XYZ file of C-alpha atoms in Angstrom:
564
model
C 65.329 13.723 -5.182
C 61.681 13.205 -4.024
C 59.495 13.636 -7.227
C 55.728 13.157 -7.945
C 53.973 10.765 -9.368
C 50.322 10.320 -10.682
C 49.523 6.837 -11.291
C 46.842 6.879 -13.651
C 44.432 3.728 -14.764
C 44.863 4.996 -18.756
C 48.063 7.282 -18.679
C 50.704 8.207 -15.467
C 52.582 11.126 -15.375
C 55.908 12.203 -13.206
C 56.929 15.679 -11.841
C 58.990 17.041 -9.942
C 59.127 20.806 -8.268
C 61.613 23.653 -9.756
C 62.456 27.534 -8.289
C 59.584 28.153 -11.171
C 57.032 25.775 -9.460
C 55.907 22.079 -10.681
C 57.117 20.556 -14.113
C 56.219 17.518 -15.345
C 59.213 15.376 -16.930
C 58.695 14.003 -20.208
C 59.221 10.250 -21.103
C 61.591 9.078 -23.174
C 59.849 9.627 -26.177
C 59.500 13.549 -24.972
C 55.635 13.407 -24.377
C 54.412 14.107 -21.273
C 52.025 11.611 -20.459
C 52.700 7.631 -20.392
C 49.920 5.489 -21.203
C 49.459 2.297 -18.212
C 49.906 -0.193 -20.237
C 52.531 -2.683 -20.115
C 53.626 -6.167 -22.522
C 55.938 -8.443 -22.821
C 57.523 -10.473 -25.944
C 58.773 -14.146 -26.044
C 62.098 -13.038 -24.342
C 61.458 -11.494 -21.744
C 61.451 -7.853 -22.679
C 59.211 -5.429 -21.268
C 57.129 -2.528 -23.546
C 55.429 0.161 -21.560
C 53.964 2.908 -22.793
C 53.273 3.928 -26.142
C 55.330 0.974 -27.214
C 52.982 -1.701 -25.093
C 50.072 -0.318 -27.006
C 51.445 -0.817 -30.491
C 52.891 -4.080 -29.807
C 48.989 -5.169 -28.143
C 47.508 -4.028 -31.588
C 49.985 -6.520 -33.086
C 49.489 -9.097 -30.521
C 46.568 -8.558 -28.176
C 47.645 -11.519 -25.499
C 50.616 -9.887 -24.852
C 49.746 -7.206 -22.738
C 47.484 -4.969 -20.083
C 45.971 -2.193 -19.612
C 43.046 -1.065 -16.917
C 45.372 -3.051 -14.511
C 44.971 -0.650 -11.870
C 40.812 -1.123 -11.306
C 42.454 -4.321 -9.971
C 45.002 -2.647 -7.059
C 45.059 -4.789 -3.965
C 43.324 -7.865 -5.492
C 44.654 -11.494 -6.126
C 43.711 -11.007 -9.931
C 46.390 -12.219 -12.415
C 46.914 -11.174 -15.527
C 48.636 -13.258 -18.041
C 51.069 -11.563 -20.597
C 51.968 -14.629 -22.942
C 53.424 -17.384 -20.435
C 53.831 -14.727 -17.877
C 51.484 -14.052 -15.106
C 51.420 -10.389 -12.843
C 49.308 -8.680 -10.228
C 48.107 -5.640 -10.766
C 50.861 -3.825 -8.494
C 53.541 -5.736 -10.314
C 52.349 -4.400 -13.436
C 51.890 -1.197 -11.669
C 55.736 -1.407 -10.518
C 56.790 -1.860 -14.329
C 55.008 1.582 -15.040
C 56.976 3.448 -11.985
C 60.142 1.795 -12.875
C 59.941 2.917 -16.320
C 58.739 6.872 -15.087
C 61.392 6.575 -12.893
C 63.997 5.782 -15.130
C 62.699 8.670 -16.968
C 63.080 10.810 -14.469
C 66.958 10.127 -13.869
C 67.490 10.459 -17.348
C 66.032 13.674 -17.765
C 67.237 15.635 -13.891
C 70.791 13.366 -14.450
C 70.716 12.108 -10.985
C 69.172 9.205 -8.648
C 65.308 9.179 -7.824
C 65.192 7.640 -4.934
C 61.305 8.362 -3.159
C 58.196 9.550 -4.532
C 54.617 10.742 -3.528
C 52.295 8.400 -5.187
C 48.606 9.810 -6.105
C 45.664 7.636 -5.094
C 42.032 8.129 -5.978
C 40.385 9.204 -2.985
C 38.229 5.923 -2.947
C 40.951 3.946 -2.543
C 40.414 1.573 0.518
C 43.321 0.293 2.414
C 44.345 -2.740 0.287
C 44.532 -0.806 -2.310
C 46.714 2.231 -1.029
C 48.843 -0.372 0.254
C 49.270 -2.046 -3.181
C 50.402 1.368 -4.607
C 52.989 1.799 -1.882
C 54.539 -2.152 -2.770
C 54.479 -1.372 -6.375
C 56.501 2.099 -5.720
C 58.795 0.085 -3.417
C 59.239 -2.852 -6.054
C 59.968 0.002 -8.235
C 62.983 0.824 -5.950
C 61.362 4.042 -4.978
C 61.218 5.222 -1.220
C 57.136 5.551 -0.795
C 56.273 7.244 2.856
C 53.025 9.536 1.452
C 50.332 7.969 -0.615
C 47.922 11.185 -1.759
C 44.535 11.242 -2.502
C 43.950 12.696 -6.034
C 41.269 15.321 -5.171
C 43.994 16.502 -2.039
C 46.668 16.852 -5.010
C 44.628 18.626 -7.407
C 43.212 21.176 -4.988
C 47.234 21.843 -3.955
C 48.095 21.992 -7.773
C 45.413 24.120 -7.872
C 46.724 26.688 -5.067
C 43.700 26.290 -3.270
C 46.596 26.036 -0.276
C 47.174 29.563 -0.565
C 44.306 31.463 -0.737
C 43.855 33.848 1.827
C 40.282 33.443 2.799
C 38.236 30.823 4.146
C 36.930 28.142 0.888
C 34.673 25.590 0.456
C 35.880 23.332 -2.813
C 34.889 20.770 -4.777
C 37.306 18.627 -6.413
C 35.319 16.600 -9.931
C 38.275 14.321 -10.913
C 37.008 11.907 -13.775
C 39.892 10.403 -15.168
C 40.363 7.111 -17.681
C 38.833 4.401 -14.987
C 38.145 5.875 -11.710
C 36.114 8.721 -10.626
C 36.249 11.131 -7.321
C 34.246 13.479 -5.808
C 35.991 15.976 -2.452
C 34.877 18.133 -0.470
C 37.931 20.756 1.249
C 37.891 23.606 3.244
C 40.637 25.714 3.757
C 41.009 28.098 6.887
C 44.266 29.537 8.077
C 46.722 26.797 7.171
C 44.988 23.681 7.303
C 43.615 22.062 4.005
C 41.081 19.894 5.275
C 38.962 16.762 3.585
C 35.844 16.971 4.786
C 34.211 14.207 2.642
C 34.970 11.986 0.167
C 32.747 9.607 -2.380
C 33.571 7.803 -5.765
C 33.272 5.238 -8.218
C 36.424 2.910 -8.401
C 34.843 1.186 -12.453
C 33.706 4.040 -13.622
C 35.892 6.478 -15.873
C 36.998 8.094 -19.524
C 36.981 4.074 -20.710
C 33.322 3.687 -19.867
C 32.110 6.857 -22.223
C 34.354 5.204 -25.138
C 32.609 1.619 -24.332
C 29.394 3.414 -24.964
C 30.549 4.482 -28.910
C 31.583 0.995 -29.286
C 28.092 -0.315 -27.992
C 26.640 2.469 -30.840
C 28.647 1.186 -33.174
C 27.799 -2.892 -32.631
C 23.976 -1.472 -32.576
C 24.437 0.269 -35.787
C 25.738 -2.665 -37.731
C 23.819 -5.644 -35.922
C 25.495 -7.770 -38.422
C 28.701 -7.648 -36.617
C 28.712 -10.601 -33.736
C 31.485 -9.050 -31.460
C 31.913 -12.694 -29.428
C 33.134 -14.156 -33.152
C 35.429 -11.389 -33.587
C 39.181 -11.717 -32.838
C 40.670 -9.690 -29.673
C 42.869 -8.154 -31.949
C 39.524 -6.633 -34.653
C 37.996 -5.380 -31.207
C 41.306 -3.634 -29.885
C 40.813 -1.936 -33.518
C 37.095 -0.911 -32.970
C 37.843 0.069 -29.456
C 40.606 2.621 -30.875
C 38.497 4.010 -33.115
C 35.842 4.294 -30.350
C 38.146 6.446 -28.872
C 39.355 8.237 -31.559
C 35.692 9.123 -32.398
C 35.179 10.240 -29.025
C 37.896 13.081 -29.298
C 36.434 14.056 -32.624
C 33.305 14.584 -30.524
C 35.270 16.733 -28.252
C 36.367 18.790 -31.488
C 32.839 19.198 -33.296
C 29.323 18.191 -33.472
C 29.728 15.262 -35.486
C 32.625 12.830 -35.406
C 32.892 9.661 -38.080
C 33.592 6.513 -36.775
C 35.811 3.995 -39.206
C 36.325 0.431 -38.718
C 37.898 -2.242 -41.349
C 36.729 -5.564 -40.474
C 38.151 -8.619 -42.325
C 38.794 -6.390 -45.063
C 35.529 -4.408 -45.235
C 34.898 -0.781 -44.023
C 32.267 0.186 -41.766
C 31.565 3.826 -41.558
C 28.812 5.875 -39.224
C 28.107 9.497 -38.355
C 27.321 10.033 -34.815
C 26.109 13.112 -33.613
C 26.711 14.844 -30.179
C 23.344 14.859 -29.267
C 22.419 11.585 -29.377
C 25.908 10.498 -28.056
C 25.152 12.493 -25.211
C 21.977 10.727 -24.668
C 23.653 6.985 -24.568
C 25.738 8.515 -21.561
C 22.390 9.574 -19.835
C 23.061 6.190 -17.500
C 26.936 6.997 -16.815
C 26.078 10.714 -16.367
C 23.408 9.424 -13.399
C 26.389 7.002 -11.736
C 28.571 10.399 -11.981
C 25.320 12.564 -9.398
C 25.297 9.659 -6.852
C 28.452 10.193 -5.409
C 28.371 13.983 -5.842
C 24.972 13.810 -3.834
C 26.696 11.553 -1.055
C 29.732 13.662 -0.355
C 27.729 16.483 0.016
C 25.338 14.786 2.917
C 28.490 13.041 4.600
C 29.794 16.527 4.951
C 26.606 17.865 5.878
C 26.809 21.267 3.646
C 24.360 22.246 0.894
C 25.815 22.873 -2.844
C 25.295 27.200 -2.259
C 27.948 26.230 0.056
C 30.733 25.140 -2.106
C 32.788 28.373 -3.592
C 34.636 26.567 -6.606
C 34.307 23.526 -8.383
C 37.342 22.093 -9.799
C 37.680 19.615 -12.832
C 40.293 17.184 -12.492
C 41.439 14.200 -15.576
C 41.229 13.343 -18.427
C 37.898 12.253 -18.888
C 36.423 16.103 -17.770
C 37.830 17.591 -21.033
C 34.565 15.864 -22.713
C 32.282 18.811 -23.446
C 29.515 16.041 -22.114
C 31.065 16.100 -18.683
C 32.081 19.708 -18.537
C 27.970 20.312 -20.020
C 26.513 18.124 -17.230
C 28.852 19.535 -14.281
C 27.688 23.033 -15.283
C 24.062 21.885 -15.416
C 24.698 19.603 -12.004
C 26.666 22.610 -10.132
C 24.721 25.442 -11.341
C 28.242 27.370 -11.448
C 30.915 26.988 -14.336
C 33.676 24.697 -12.875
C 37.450 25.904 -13.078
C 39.486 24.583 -15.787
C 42.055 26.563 -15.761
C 44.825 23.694 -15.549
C 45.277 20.932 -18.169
C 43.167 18.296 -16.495
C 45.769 15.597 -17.366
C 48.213 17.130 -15.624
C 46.895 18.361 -12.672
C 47.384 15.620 -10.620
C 50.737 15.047 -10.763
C 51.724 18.685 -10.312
C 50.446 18.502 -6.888
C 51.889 15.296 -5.780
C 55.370 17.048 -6.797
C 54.102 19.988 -4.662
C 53.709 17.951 -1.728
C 56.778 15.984 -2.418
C 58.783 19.772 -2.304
C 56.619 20.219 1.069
C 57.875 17.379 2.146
C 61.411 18.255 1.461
C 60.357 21.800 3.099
C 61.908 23.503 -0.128
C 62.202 27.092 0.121
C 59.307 29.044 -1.063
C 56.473 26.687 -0.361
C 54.399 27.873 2.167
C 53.861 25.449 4.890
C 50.010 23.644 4.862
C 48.643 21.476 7.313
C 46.888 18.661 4.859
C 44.418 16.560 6.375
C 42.413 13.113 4.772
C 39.192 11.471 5.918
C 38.969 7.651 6.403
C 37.094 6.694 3.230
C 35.540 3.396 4.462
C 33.880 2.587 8.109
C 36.443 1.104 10.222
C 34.791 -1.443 12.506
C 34.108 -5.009 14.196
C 31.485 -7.754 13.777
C 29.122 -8.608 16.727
C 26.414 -10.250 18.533
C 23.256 -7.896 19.097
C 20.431 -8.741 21.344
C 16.631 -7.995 19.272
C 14.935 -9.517 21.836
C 14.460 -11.054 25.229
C 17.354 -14.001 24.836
C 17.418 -13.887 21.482
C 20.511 -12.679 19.377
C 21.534 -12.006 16.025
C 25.214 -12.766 14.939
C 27.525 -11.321 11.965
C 26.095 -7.603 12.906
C 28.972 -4.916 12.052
C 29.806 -2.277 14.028
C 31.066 0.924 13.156
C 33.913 2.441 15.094
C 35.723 4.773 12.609
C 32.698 5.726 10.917
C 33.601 6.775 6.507
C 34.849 10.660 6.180
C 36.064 10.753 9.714
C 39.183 13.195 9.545
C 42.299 11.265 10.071
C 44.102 10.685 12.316
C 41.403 9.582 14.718
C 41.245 7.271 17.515
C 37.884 5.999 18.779
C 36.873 2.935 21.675
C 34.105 1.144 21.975
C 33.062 -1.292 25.071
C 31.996 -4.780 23.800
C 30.925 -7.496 26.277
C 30.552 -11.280 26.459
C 27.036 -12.540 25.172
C 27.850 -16.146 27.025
C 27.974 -17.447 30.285
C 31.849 -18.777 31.416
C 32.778 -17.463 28.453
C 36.628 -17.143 27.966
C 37.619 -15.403 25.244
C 36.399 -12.179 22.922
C 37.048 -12.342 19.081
C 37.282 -8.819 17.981
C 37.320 -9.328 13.893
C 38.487 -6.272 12.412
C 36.268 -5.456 9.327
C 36.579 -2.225 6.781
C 33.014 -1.149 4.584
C 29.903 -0.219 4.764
C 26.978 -2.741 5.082
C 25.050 -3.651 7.982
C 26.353 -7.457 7.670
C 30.014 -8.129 8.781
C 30.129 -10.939 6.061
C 29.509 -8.251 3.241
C 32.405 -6.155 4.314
C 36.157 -6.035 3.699
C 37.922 -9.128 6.553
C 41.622 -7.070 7.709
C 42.463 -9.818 10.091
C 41.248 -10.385 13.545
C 42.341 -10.690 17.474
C 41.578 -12.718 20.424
C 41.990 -11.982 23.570
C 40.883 -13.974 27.027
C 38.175 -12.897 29.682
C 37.744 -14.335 33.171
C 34.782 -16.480 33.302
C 31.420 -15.169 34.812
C 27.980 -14.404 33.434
C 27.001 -13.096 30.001
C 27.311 -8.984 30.300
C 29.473 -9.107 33.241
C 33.185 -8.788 31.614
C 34.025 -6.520 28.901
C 36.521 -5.152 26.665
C 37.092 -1.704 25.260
C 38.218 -1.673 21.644
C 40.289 1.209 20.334
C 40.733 1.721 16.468
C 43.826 4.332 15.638
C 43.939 5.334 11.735
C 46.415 7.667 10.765
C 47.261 9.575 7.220
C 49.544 6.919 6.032
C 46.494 4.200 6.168
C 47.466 2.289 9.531
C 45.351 1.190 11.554
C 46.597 -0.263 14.968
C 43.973 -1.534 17.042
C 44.123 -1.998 20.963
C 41.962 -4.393 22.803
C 41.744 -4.191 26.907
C 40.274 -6.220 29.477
C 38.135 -3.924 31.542
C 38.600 -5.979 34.970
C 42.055 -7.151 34.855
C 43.791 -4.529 32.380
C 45.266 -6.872 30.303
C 45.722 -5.470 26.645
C 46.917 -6.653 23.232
C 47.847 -4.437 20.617
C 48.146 -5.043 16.555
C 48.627 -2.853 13.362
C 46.661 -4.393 10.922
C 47.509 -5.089 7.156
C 45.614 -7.397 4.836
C 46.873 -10.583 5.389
C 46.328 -12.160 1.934
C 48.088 -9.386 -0.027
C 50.477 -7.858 2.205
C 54.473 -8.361 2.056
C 57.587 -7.783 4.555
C 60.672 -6.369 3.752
C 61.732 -9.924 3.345
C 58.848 -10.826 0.658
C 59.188 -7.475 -1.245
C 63.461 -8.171 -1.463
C 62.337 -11.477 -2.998
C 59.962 -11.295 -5.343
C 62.157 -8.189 -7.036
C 64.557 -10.826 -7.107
C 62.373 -12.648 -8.987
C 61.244 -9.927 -11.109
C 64.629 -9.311 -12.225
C 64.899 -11.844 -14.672
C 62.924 -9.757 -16.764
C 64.524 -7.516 -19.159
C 64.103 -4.085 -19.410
C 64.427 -2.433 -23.127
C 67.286 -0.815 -23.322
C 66.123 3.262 -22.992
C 68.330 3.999 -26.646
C 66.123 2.022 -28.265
C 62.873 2.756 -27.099
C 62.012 5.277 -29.747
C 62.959 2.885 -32.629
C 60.978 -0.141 -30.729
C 57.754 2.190 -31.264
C 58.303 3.203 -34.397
C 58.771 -0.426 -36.072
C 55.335 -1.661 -34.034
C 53.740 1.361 -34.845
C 54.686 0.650 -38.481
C 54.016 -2.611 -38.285
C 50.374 -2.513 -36.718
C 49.559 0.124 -39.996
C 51.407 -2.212 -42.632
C 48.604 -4.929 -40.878
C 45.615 -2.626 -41.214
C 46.913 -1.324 -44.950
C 46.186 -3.094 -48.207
C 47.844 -2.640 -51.603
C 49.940 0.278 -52.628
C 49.438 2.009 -48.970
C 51.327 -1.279 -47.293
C 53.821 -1.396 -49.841
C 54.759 1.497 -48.994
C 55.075 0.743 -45.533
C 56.915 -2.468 -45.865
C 59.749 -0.225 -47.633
C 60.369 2.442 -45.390
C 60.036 -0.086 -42.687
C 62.749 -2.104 -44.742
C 64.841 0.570 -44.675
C 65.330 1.817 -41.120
C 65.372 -2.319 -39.828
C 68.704 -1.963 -42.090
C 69.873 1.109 -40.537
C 68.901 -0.329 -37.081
C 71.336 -3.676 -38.169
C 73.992 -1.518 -39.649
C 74.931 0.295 -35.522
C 75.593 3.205 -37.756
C 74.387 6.434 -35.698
C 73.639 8.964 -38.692
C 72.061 6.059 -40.934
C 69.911 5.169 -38.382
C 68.990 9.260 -37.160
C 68.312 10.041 -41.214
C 65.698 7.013 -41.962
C 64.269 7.529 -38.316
C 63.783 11.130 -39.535
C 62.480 9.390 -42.712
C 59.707 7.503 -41.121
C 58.513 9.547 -38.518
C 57.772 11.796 -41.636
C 56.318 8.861 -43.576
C 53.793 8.147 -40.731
C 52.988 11.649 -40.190
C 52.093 12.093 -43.488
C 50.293 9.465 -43.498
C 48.094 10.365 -40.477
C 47.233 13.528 -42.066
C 46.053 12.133 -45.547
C 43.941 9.774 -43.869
């Protein structure tokens, strides 16, 4: 079973592709989305999910979230004692969706289509595969987000000849594509994007409201565990916003209530300065794929973060059109990662679409350029795969010695966008030797190949002898064999994975928990005794016990949400 899979920075989601079209599987507490955030307790065990964010209320150090801003960097994160890269976290979240998966389709998962955002540059998309593979899933297609919302979409199979516009804003990334689609070909023409800038960022700006609102708060004095609180309510203020004109913000700090009103209008005027990051990128995919914004037929809205009525108000006003939000933006994603994986599978009924990608960063080398008579400038980079080329391409480029008797050519292959080689991304370099003569007189073309799957061999030839060397190039700092991956998930495997029976009652005690923390008198007495109660029916094995006060306190706590 090939399913799909839409690793999200805030919340991943897992489908798969029925007779009736896409479904998304639910998680083991039967809601369809899983929050990306992952902890670990003094034994060992792992919480993802729903229960990871309880269990960081409780104890903050614990856990991660956001982990993904961090794909296919050395950055650590330390759970407790514990230490993890961002794909190992990452692999934690696919294990668990995967597990879910089995569960719910009662057989083996074995490979996946993992979503990307289109920004993504090769480290990165590379991290995602290793994470899916220490995962134990089967990764051969990496997606671009925009790509698999314009297929969830069914942009695939309209008839006529489309421009689109893919707007995908979800919790910490954000995307802007460009498609056209002309007999069967779904083509990228351009992509642009913001890798820190999502949903999170719009809740950060409440919480910056609500410090400036009550300037006797110091927020460096607070505990991490008072400003996981605010930051909840942040968000919870945020959806209120989404609901009304007015949302109330609450926060109990040390035992004292803060309380403010904030209106729409001037929460939509704190965003002005995320709203104007949001038209950069818009304005640069539309001059990389040289077409004006008449040209573009549909606009589509894509995560979370787009059900906002700020976002959905500005993309009107930036668009002059009303964008297409007919899907559940959440969603979306994953639906059309599960559509490719069924393309992939070439299940019956899906009509066969040629999908193409663009290279999102310049592929090129660093060199020495001549600015005047004898006189050179060093560390120049030049572009060979230039950004939004469609992939696969292959291009050469001649480079020749700038040295007399000079032996050898270093050909230092380099991934961005700046005009200095030392200000973009190092993916390893080649040498190769040259016969001896004057400066200008030997030379060696240079041929870049990038394909869908983000390789990128590159060929280097001696023009006067023919002598060639050849190499695929993968980041040489983050990048593991077969070998490597086999061992480090043996070394993963000493952690312990919480048993899938008693997931649901794991949540519900930290979810009771955190509330008997933020409750005082009566309210947490309360608490403590239907708490009491199910931790007995937990300890007494018995199955109807524990179903009746499980029954008991999900009521309890849903009661309890609605008073308050």
């Amino acid at each position: 079973m090939i399913v799909g899979i839409d690793l999200g920075t805030t919340n991943s989601l897992i489908a798969y592709y029925t007779e009736d079209g896409p479904k998304i599987i639910p998680n083991r507490l039967g809601k369809p989305m899983t929050p990306s955030v992952v902890s670990i307790d003094e034994e060992g065990q792992i919480f993802v999910g729903e229960s990871a964010m309880e269990r960081m209320l409780l104890y903050p150090d614990s856990g991660a979230a956001l982990f993904k801003r961090s794909m296919g960097s050395n950055k650590k994160f330390s759970l407790g004692e514990k230490s993890f890269t961002a794909e190992e976290l990452s692999s934690f979240v696919l294990r668990f969706l995967k597990e879910d998966a089995e569960n719910y389709l009662g057989e083996p998962v074995t490979e996946a289509v993992i979503s990307v955002p289109a920004y993504f540059n090769d480290a990165r998309r590379r991290a995602t595969k290793r994470a899916g593979e220490l995962a134990g899933l089967k990764v051969e297609r990496i997606i671009s987000e925009p790509t698999a919302a314009a297929i969830a979409y069914g942009l695939w199979q309209q008839k006529e000849q489309a421009r689109f516009l893919v707007f995908d804003l979800g919790g910490g990334t954000f995307d802007v594509s460009i498609l056209e689609l002309y007999d069967t070909i779904l083509e990228v023409h351009a992509v642009a994007g913001d890798n820190f800038l999502g949903g999170e960022d719009f809740t950060a700006v409440l919480e910056k409201m609500f410090y400036e609102k009550f300037p006797e708060i110091n927020r460096f004095s607070l505990s991490e565990k008072v400003c996981k609180h605010i930051r909840k309510q942040a968000e919870l203020c945020k959806i209120g916003l989404g609901e009304s004109r007015t949302s109330v913000m609450k926060c109990n700090i040390n035992g004292e209530e803060y309380s403010f009103t904030v209106e729409y209008s001037d929460y939509e005027e704190a965003c002005g300065e995320l709203l104007e990051r949001i038209r950069q990128p818009v304005k640069r995919s539309l001059k990389d794929a040289h077409i004006r914004l008449a040209d573009i037929d549909k606009v589509v809205l894509v995560g979370g973060a787009t059900k906002s009525p700020v976002i959905r108000r500005f993309a009107g006003k930036l668009f002059h059109m009303i964008p297409d939000t007919n899907m559940n933006p959440d969603e979306t994603v994953a639906l059309g990662a599960a559509i490719q994986a069924a393309m992939k599978e070439r299940k019956e009924g899906i009509r066969e679409v040629i999908l193409t990608d663009v290279c999102p960063f310049t592929l090129g080398t660093e060199v020495v350029r001549e600015y005047a008579e004898h006189r050179f400038e060093d560390g120049v980079f030049l572009p060979i795969i230039e950004r939004n080329t469609v992939i696969p391409a292959s291009r050469t480029d001649r480079l020749y010695t700038v040295r007399d008797n000079q032996t050898k050519i270093r050909v230092h292959v380099l991934q961005g966008e700046s005009r200095f080689a030392v200000n973009n991304l190092s993916l390893g370099e080649l040498f190769i030797e040259v016969p001896p003569g004057k400066a200008g007189e030997e030379a060696v073309d240079v041929t870049y190949t990038y394909d869908i799957n983000s390789i990128l061999e590159v060929e280097v030839k001696v023009v006067s002898s023919g002598k060639k060397i050849r190499q695929v190039f993968k980041d040489r700092n983050l990048d593991m064999s077969e070998e490597e991956i086999e061992e480090r998930l043996e070394t993963l495997s000493y952690l312990k994975i919480h048993p899938r029976e008693k997931e649901e009652n794991k949540f519900l005690l930290l979810r009771g928990e955190r509330i008997y923390e933020e409750s005082l008198g009566l309210k947490r007495s309360q608490v403590e005794q239907v708490l009491r109660k199910f931790e007995r029916a937990l300890d007494s094995y018995d199955p109807e016990q524990i179903a009746e006060t499980k029954r008991e306190l999900i009521e309890f706590l849903e009661n309890l949400d609605e008073w308050e």
